[in-house]
Short mmCIF file of C-alpha atoms in Angstrom, two decimals:
data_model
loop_
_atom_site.label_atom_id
_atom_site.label_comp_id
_atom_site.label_asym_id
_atom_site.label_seq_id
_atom_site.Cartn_x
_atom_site.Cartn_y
_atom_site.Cartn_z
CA UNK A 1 76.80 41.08 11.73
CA UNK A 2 75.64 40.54 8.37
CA UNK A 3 72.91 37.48 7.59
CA UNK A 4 71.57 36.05 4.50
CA UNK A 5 67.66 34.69 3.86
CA UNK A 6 66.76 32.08 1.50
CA UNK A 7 63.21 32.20 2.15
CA UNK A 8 62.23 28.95 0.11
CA UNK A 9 63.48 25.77 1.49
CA UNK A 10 62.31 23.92 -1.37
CA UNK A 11 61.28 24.78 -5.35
CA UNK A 12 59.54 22.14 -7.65
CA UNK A 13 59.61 24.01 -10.95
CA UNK A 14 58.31 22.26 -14.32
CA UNK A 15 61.40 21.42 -17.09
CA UNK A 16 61.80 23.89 -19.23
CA UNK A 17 59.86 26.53 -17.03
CA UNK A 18 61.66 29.81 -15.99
CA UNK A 19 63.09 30.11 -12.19
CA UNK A 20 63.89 32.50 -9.67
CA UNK A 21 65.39 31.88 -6.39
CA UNK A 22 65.21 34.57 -3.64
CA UNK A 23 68.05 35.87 -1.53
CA UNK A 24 68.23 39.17 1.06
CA UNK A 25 70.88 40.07 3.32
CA UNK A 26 71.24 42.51 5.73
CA UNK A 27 73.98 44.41 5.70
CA UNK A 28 74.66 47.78 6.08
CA UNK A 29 77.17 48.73 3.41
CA UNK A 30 76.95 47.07 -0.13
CA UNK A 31 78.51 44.16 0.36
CA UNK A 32 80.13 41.26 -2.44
CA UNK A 33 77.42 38.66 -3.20
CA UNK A 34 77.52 34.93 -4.56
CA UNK A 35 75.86 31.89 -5.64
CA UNK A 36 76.88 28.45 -5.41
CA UNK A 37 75.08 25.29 -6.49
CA UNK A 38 75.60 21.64 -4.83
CA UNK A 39 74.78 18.36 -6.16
CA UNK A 40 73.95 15.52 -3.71
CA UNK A 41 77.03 14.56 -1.64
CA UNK A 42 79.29 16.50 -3.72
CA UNK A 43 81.09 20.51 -2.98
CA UNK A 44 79.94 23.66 -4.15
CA UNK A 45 80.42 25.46 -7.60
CA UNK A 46 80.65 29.28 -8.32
CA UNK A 47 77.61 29.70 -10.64
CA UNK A 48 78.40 34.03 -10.07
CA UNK A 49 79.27 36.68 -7.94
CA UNK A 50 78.37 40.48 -7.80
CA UNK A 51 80.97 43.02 -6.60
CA UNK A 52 80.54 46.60 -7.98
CA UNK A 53 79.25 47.89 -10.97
CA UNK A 54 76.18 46.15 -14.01
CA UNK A 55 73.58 45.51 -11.27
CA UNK A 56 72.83 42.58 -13.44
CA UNK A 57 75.44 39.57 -13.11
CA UNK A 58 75.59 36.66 -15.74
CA UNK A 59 77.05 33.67 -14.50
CA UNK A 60 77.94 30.01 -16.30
CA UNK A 61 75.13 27.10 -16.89
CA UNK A 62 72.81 29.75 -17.96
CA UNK A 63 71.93 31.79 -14.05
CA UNK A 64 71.92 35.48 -13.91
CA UNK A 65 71.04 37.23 -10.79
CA UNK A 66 70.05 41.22 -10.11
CA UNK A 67 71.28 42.60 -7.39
CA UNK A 68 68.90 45.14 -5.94
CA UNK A 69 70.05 47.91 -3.35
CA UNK A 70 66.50 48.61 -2.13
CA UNK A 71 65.80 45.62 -1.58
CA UNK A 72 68.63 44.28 -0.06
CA UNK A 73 68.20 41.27 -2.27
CA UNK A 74 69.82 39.33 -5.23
CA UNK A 75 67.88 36.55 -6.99
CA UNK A 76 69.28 34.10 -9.12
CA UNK A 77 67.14 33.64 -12.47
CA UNK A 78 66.55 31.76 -14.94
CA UNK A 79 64.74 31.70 -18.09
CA UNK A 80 64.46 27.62 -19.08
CA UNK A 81 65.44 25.10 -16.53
CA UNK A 82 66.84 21.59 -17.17
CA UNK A 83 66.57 18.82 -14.98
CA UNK A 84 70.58 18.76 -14.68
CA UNK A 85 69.63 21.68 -12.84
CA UNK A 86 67.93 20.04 -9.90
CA UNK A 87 70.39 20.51 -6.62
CA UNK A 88 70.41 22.83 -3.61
CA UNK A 89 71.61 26.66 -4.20
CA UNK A 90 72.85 28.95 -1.89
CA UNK A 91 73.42 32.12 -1.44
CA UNK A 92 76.44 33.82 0.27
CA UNK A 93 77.68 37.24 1.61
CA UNK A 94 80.77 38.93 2.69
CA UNK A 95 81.54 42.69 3.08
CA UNK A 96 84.01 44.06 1.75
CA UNK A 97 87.74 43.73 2.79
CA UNK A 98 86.98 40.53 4.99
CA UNK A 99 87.80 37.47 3.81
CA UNK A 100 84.91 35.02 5.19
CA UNK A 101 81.49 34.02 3.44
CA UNK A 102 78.01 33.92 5.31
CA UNK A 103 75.81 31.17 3.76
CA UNK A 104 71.77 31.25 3.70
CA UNK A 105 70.73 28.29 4.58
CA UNK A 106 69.77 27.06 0.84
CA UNK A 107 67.24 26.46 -1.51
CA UNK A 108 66.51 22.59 -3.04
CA UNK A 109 65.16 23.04 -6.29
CA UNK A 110 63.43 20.05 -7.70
CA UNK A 111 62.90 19.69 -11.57
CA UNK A 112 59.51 18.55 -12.43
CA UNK A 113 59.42 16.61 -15.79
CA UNK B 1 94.17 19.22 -13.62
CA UNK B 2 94.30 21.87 -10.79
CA UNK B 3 92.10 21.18 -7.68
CA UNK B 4 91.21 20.88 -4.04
CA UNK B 5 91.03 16.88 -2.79
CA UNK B 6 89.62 15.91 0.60
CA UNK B 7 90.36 12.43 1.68
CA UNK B 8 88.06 10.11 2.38
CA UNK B 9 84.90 10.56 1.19
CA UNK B 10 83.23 8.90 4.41
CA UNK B 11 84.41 8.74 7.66
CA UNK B 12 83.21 6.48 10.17
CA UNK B 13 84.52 7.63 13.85
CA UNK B 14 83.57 5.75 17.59
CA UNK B 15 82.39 8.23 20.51
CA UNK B 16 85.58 9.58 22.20
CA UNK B 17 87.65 9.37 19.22
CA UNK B 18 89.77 11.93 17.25
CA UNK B 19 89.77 11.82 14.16
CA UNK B 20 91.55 14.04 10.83
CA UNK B 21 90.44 14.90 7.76
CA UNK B 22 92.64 15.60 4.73
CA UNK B 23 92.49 18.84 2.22
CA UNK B 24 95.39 19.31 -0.19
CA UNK B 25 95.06 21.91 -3.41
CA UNK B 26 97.69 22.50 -6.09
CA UNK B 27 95.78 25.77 -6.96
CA UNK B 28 98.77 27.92 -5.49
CA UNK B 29 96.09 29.44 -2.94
CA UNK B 30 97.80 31.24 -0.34
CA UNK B 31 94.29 30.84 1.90
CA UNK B 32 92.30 27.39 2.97
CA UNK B 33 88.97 27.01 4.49
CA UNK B 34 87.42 24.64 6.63
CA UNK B 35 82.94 24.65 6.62
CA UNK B 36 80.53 22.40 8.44
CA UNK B 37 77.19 21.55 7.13
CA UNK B 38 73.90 20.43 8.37
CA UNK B 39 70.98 19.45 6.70
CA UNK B 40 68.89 22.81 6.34
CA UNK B 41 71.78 25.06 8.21
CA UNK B 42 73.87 26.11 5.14
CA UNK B 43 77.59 26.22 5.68
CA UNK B 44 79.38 27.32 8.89
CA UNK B 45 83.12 27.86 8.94
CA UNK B 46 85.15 26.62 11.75
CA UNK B 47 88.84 27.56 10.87
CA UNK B 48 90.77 29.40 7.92
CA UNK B 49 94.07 30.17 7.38
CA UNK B 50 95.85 33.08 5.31
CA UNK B 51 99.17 32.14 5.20
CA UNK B 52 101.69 28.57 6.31
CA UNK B 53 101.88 28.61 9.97
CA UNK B 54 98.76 31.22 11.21
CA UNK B 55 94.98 30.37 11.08
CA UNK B 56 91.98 31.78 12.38
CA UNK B 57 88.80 30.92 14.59
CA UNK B 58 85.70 31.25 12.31
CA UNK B 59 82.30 30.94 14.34
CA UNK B 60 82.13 27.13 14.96
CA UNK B 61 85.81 26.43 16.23
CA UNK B 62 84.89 24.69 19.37
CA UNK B 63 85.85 20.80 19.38
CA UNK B 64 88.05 21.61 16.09
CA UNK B 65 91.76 22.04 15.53
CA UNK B 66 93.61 22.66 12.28
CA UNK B 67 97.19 22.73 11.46
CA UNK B 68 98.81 24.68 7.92
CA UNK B 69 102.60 23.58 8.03
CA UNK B 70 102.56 23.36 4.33
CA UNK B 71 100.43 25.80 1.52
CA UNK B 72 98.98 22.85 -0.25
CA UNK B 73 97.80 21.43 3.14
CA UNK B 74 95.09 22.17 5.39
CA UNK B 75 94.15 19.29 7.76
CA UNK B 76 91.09 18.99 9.97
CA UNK B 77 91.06 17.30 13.07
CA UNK B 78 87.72 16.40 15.05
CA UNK B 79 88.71 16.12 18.60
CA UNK B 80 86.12 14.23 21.31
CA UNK B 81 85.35 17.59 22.70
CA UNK B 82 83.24 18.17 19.66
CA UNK B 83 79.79 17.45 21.05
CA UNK B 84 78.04 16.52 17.58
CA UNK B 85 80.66 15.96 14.95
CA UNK B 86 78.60 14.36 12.25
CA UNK B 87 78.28 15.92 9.53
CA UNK B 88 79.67 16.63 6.45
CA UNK B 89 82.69 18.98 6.02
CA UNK B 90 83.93 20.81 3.36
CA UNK B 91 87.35 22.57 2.27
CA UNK B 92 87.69 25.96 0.22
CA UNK B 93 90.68 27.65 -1.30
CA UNK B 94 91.33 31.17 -2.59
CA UNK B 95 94.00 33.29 -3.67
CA UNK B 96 95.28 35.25 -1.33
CA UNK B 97 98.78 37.75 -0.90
CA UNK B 98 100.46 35.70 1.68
CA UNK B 99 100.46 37.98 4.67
CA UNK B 100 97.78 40.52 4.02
CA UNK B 101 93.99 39.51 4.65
CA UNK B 102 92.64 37.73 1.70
CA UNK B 103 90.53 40.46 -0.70
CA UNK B 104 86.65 39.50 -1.26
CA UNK B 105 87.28 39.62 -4.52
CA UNK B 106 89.08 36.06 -4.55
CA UNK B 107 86.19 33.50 -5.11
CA UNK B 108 86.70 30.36 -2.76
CA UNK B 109 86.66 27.09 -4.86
CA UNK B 110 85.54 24.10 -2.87
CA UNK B 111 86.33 20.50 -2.66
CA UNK B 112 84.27 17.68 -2.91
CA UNK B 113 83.71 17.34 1.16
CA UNK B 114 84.19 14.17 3.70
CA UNK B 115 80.70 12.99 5.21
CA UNK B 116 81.80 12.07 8.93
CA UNK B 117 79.46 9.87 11.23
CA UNK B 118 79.72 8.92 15.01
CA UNK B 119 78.76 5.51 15.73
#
């Protein structure tokens, strides 16, 4: 079955500094990756998804994450963070032709001023 | 404005009580989504459903039933067999073809959740 790490709980990053939240999964085919982001009490939002081709994935409020084959991983980036940005991400999985997501278990960032 | 709604926001429920929790979307999904989440556990789905009238176990199901006899409606109901039912719960919608297995490639857009406790 496939699984997804988030390996840091939490992130405390200064404003304006550059981020980079970590994500592996094991699978063993490539599968179709995502990133959401949740605000306190509230659902999650699409910030991007990976399914095939650029390696490199631009997504909306500014993320972009790599996905790299050998090393089973896809980190969300990016280069100046705001402290609109503080909430928890998470990373997701699903291979290809199912329909279902597996979540990591997330990653609060916290947005130093 | 096109969305999913879950109904109500906090949910207070007594030991040995059922209890249902509402997801409607006018996004013309064909497929609806029911997650549970803990503090520090991510999201786990308990039910989804691909089409009116058929759902799915996901890999929480246990103390759960769902019912889809409508598209735009997806109820949730938390039975007393659920051993430890707070937490909070959130619906997802994607597109789907109605009777073939929804493709990956659909992103699932969520609603806002319900936050259920057990007093």
């Amino acid at each position: 079955a496939q699984s997804v790490t988030q390996p840091d709980i939490h992130i405390t990053v200064s404003e304006g500094a550059s981020l980079e939240l970590r994500c592996n999964y094991s699978y063993g085919a490539t599968p179709y990756l995502f990133w959401y982001v949740q605000s306190p009490g509230q659902g999650l939002q699409l910030l991007l998804k990976y399914f095939s081709g650029d390696t490199l994935v631009q997504g909306i409020k500014g993320f972009e994450a790599e996905f790299k084959r050998s090393q089973s991983s896809f980190n969300l980036r990016k280069p100046s963070v705001h402290w609109s940005d503080a909430a928890e991400y998470f990373c997701a999985v699903a291979p290809s032709g199912y329909s279902t997501l597996t979540f990591g278990k997330g990653t609060m960032l916290l947005v130093s001023p | 404005d096109g969305g999913i709604t879950q109904s109500p926001k906090y949910l207070f429920r007594k030991e040995g009580q059922n209890v249902t929790l509402s997801c409607e979307q006018n996004l013309n999904h064909d497929a609806m989504y029911w997650y549970r989440q803990d503090p520090g556990q991510g999201l786990r789905l308990i039910y989804y459903s691909q089409i009116v009238n058929d759902f799915q176990k996901g890999d929480i199901a246990e103390g759960y039933s769902v019912s889809r006899e409508k598209k735009e409606s997806f109820p949730l109901t938390v039975t007393s067999a659920q051993k430890n039912p707070t937490a909070f719960y959130l619906c997802a919608s994607s597109i789907s073809i109605a009777g073939v297995p929804p493709r990956n490639t659909d992103t699932q857009y969520f609603g806002p959740g319900t936050r259920l406790t057990v007093l």
